Coordinates of C-alpha atoms in Angstrom, one line a residue:
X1 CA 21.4 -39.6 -17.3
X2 CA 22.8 -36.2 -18.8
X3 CA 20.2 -35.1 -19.7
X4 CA 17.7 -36.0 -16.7
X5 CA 20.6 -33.8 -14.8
X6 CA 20.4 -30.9 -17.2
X7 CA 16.3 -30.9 -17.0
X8 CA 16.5 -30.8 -12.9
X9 CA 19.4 -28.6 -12.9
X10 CA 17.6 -25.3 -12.8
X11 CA 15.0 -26.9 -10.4
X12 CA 18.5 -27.5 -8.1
X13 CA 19.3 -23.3 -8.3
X14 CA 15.4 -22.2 -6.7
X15 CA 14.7 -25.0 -4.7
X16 CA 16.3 -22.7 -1.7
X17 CA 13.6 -20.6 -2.7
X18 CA 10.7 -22.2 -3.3
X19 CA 11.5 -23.7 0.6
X20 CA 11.9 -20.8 2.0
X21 CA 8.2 -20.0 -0.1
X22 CA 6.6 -23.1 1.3
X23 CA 7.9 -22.6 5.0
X24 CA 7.1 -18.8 5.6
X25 CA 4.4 -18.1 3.0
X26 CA 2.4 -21.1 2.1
X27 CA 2.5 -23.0 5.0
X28 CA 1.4 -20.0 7.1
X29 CA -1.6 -19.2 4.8
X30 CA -2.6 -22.9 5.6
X31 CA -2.4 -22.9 8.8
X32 CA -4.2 -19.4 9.0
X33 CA -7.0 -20.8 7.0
X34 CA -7.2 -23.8 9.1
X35 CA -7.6 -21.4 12.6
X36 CA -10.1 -19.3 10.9
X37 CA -12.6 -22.1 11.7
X38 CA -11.7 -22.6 15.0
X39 CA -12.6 -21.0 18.3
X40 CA -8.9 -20.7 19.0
X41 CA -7.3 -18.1 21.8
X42 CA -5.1 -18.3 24.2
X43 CA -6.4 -21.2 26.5
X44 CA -6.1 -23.2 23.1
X45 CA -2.8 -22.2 22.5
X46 CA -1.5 -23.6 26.0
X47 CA -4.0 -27.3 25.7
X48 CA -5.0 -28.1 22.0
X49 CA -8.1 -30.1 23.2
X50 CA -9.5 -26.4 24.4
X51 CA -10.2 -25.7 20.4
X52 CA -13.2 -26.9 18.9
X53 CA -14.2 -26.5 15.0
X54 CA -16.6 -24.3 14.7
X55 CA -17.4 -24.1 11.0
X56 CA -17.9 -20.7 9.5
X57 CA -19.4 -19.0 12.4
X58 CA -16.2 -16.9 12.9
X59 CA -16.8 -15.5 8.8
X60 CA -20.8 -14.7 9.6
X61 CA -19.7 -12.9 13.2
X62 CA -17.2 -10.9 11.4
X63 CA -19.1 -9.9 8.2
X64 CA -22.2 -9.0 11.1
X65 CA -19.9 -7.1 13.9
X66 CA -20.2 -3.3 12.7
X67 CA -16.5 -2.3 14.0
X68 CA -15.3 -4.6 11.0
X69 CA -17.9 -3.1 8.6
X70 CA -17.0 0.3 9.9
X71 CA -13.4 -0.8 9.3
X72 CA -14.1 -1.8 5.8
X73 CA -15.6 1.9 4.7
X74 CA -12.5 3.5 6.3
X75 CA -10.4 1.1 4.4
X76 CA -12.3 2.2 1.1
X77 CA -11.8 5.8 2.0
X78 CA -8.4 5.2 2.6
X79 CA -7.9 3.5 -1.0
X80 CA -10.1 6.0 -3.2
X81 CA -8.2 8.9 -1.6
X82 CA -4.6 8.2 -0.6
X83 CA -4.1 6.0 -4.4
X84 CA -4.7 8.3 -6.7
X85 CA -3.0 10.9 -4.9
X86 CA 0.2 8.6 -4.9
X87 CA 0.0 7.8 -8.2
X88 CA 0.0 11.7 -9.6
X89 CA 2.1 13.3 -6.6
X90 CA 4.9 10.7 -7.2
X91 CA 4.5 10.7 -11.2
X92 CA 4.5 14.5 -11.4
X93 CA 7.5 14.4 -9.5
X94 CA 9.6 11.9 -11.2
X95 CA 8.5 14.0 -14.1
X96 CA 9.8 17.7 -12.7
X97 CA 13.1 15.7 -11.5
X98 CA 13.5 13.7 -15.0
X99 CA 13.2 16.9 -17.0
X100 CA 14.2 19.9 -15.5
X101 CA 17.6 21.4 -15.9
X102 CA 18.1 23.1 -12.4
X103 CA 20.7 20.9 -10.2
X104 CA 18.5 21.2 -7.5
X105 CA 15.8 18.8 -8.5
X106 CA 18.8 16.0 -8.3
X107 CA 18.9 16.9 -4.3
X108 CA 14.9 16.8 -4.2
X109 CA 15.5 12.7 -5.3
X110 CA 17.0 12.5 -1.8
X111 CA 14.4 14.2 -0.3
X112 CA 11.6 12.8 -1.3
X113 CA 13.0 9.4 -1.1
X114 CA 14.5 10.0 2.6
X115 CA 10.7 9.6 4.4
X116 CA 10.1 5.8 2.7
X117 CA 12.9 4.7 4.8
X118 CA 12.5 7.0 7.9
X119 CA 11.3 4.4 10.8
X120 CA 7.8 4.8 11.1
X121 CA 7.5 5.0 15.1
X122 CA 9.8 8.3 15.0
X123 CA 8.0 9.9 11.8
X124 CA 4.5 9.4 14.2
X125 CA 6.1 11.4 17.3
X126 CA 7.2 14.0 14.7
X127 CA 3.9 14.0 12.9
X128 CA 1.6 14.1 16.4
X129 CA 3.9 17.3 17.2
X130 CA 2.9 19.0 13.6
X131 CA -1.0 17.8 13.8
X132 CA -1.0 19.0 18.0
X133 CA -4.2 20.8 18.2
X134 CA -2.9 23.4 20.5
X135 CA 0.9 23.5 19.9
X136 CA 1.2 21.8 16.8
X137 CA 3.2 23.7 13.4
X138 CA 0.0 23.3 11.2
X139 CA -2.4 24.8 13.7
X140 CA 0.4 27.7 14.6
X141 CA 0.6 27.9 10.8
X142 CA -3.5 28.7 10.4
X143 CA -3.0 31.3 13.3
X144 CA -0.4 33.7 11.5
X145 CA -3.2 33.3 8.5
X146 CA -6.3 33.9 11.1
X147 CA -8.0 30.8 10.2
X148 CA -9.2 28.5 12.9
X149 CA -7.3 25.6 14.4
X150 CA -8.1 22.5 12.7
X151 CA -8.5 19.3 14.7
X152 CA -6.5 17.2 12.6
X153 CA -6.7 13.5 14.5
X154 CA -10.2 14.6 17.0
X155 CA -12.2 15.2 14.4
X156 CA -13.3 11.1 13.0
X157 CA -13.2 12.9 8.8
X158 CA -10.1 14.8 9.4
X159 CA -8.3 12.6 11.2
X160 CA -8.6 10.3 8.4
X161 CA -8.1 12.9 6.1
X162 CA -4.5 13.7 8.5
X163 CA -3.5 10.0 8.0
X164 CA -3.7 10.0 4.6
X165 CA -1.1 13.1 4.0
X166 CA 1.0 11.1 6.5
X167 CA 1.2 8.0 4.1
X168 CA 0.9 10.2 1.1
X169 CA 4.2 11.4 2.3
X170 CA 6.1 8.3 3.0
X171 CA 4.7 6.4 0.0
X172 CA 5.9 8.8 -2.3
X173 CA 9.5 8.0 -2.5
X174 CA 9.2 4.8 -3.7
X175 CA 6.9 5.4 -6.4
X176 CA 9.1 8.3 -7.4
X177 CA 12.1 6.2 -8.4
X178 CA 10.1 3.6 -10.2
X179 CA 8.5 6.3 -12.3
X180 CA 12.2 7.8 -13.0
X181 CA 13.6 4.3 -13.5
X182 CA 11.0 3.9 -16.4
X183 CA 11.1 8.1 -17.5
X184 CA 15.0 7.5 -18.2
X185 CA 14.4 3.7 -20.1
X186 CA 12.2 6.1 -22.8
X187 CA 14.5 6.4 -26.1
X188 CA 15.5 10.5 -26.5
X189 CA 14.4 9.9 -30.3
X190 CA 10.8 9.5 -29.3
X191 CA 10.3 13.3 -28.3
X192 CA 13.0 14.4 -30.5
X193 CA 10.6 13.1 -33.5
X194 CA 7.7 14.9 -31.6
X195 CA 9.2 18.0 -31.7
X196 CA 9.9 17.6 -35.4
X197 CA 6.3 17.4 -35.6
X198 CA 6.0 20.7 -33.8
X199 CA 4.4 19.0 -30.6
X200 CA 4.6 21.1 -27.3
X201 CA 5.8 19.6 -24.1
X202 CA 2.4 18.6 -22.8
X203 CA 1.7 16.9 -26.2
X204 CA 5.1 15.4 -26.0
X205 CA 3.9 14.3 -22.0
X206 CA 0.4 13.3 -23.4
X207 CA 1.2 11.4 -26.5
X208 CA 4.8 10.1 -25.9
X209 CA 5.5 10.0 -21.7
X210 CA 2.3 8.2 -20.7
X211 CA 1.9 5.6 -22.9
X212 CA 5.2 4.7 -22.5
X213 CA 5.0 4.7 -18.8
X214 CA 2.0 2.7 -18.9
X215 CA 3.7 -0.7 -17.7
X216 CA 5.0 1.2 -14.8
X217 CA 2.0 3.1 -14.0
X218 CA 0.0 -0.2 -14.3
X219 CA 2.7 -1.6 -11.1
X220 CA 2.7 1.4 -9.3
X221 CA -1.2 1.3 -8.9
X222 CA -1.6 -2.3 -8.3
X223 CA 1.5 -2.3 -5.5
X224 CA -0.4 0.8 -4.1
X225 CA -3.7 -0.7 -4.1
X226 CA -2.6 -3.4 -2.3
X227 CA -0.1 -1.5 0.4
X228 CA -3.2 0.7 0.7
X229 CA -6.0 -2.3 1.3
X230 CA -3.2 -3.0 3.8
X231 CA -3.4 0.3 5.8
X232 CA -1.8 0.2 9.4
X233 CA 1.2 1.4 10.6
X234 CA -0.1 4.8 10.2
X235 CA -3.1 4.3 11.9
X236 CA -2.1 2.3 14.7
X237 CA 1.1 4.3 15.6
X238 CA -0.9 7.7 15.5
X239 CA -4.6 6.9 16.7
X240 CA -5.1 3.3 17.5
X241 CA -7.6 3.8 15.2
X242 CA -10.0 6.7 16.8
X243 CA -11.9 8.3 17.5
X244 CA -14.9 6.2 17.7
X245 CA -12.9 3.7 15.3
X246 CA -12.8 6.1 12.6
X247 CA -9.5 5.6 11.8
X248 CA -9.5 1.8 12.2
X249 CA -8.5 0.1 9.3
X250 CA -9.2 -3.7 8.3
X251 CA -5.5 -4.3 9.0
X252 CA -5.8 -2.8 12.2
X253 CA -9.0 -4.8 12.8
X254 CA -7.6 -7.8 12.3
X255 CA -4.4 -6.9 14.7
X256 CA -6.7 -5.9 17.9
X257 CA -8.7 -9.1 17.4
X258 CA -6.0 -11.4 17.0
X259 CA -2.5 -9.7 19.2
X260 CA -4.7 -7.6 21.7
X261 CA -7.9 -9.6 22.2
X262 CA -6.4 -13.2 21.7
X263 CA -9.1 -14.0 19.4
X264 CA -7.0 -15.6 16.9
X265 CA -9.7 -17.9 14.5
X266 CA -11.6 -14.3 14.5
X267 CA -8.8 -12.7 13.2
X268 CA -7.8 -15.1 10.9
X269 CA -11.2 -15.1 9.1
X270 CA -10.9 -11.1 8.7
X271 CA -7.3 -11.8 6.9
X272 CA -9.0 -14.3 4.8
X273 CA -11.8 -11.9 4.0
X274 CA -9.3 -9.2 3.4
X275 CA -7.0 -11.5 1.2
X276 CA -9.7 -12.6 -1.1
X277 CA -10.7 -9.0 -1.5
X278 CA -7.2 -8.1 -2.4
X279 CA -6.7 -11.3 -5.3
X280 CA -10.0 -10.3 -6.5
X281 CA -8.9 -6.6 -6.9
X282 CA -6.1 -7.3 -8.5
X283 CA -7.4 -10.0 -10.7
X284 CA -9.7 -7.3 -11.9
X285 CA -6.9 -4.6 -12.1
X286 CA -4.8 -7.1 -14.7
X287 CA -8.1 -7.9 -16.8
X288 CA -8.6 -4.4 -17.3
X289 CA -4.9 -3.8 -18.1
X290 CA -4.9 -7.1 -20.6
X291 CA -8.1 -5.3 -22.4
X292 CA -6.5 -2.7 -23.0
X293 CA -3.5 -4.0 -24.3
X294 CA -5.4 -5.9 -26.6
X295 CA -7.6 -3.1 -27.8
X296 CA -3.9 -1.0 -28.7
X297 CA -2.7 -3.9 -30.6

């Protein structure tokens, strides 16, 4: 009897947790699936015998409607662009604040962390005030250099191109302190051995930072990734995703479809298409990181 207590014991201590798992993850994601073969909407919602199965016309009308196809290359633009920008911006930083001497790079930490947790409703207002085509700082900015104003969220490239330095911005933070988190878990021996061996800093940075940070940068670009496959709050709270849907993410897609249009089984078959898309990405991203473990052992 013991020992029957002993082997459930630790299935006692996360049961609150797997619960909680079950209640607002799993059983969600069920249910989602369920609706995304349903003509469900609002009428549905109010008398259940309005909702008919419908099979998987809701997948073929999405994959066919060109807003969500348009949504997916904005998406991919979006991802290409704004991850690897993250990844270097936030790892060069870590890297100037890790090993420079000058006090002020400490302050810069709070500085560059401060816009990850800034609200994002009040960093938009700011933001629409800086990209304001005829008032705005970075236009007033162009004038003192006699370059033309820029139409940072009319034009449908730039404005995606003005949404991407808006998340590049808040994203970095975060990043930031992982990459320091791992930069000050490196041993001091390591690049006290490399300069033994005469190795300059960026030989030290080549041959001693980055492999060593190779754990972290692997998380970094798979949490980006998927925060970036996600792309919405900056789209939505600065151009609802114009103009012409230029801006309009899968994310937002899925939210006009399913909050503003009440078409809730369409929605829920471009989440499912989005969430496959993301497991498969990231299956892909840990294969490729497993290979090349294997090929350094």
């Amino acid at each position: 009897m013991r020992r029957f207590m002993d082997q459930k014991t630790p299935y006692l201590f996360i049961s609150p947790a797997l619960l909680l798992l079950i209640m607002f993850s799993l059983f969600p994601i069920v249910i989602a699936f369920v609706i995304s073969f349903t003509d469900i909407n609002l009428v549905g919602l109010a008398d259940w015998s309005k909702i008919n199965f419908i099979g998987f016309d809701n997948y073929k009308n999405v994959l066919s409607d060109p807003i969500f196809l348009k949504s997916i290359g904005n998406t991919l633009f979006y991802v290409i662009i704004g991850v690897p920008l993250v990844i270097v911006c936030s790892l060069g930083i870590a890297l100037m604040i890790n090993f420079s001497q000058a006090k002020i790079f400490q302050f810069f930490r709070l500085i560059f962390y401060t816009p990850s947790i800034t609200n994002v409703v009040a960093v938009a207002v700011v933001w629409s005030y800086l990209y304001n085509p005829q008032f705005g700082l970075f236009n007033y900015l162009l004038s003192l250099l006699d370059l033309p104003a820029v139409p940072w969220l009319q034009d449908p490239t730039i404005a995606k191109v003005s949404l991407i330095i808006l998340a590049l911005w808040r994203a970095i933070g975060v990043n930031m302190i992982i990459f320091l988190a791992a930069l000050q878990g490196i041993p001091r021996e390591y690049y006290e051995a490399a300069q033994l061996d005469g190795a300059n800093r960026w030989k030290q940075l080549t041959n001693v930072t980055v492999p060593l940070l190779r754990f972290a940068i692997f998380f970094v670009t798979v949490t980006t990734m998927i925060g970036w496959l996600q792309f919405f709050e900056e789209p939505f709270v600065m151009t609802q995703g114009g103009p012409l849907d230029s801006t309009t993410s899968v994310a937002l897609f899925i939210y006009r479809n399913g909050f503003q249009l009440s078409k809730f089984g369409y929605a829920a078959a471009g989440s499912f298409i989005l969430f496959i898309a993301i497991i498969i990405i990231t299956i892909v991203q840990f294969k490729i990181q497993n290979r090349h473990d294997d090929t350094q052992m």
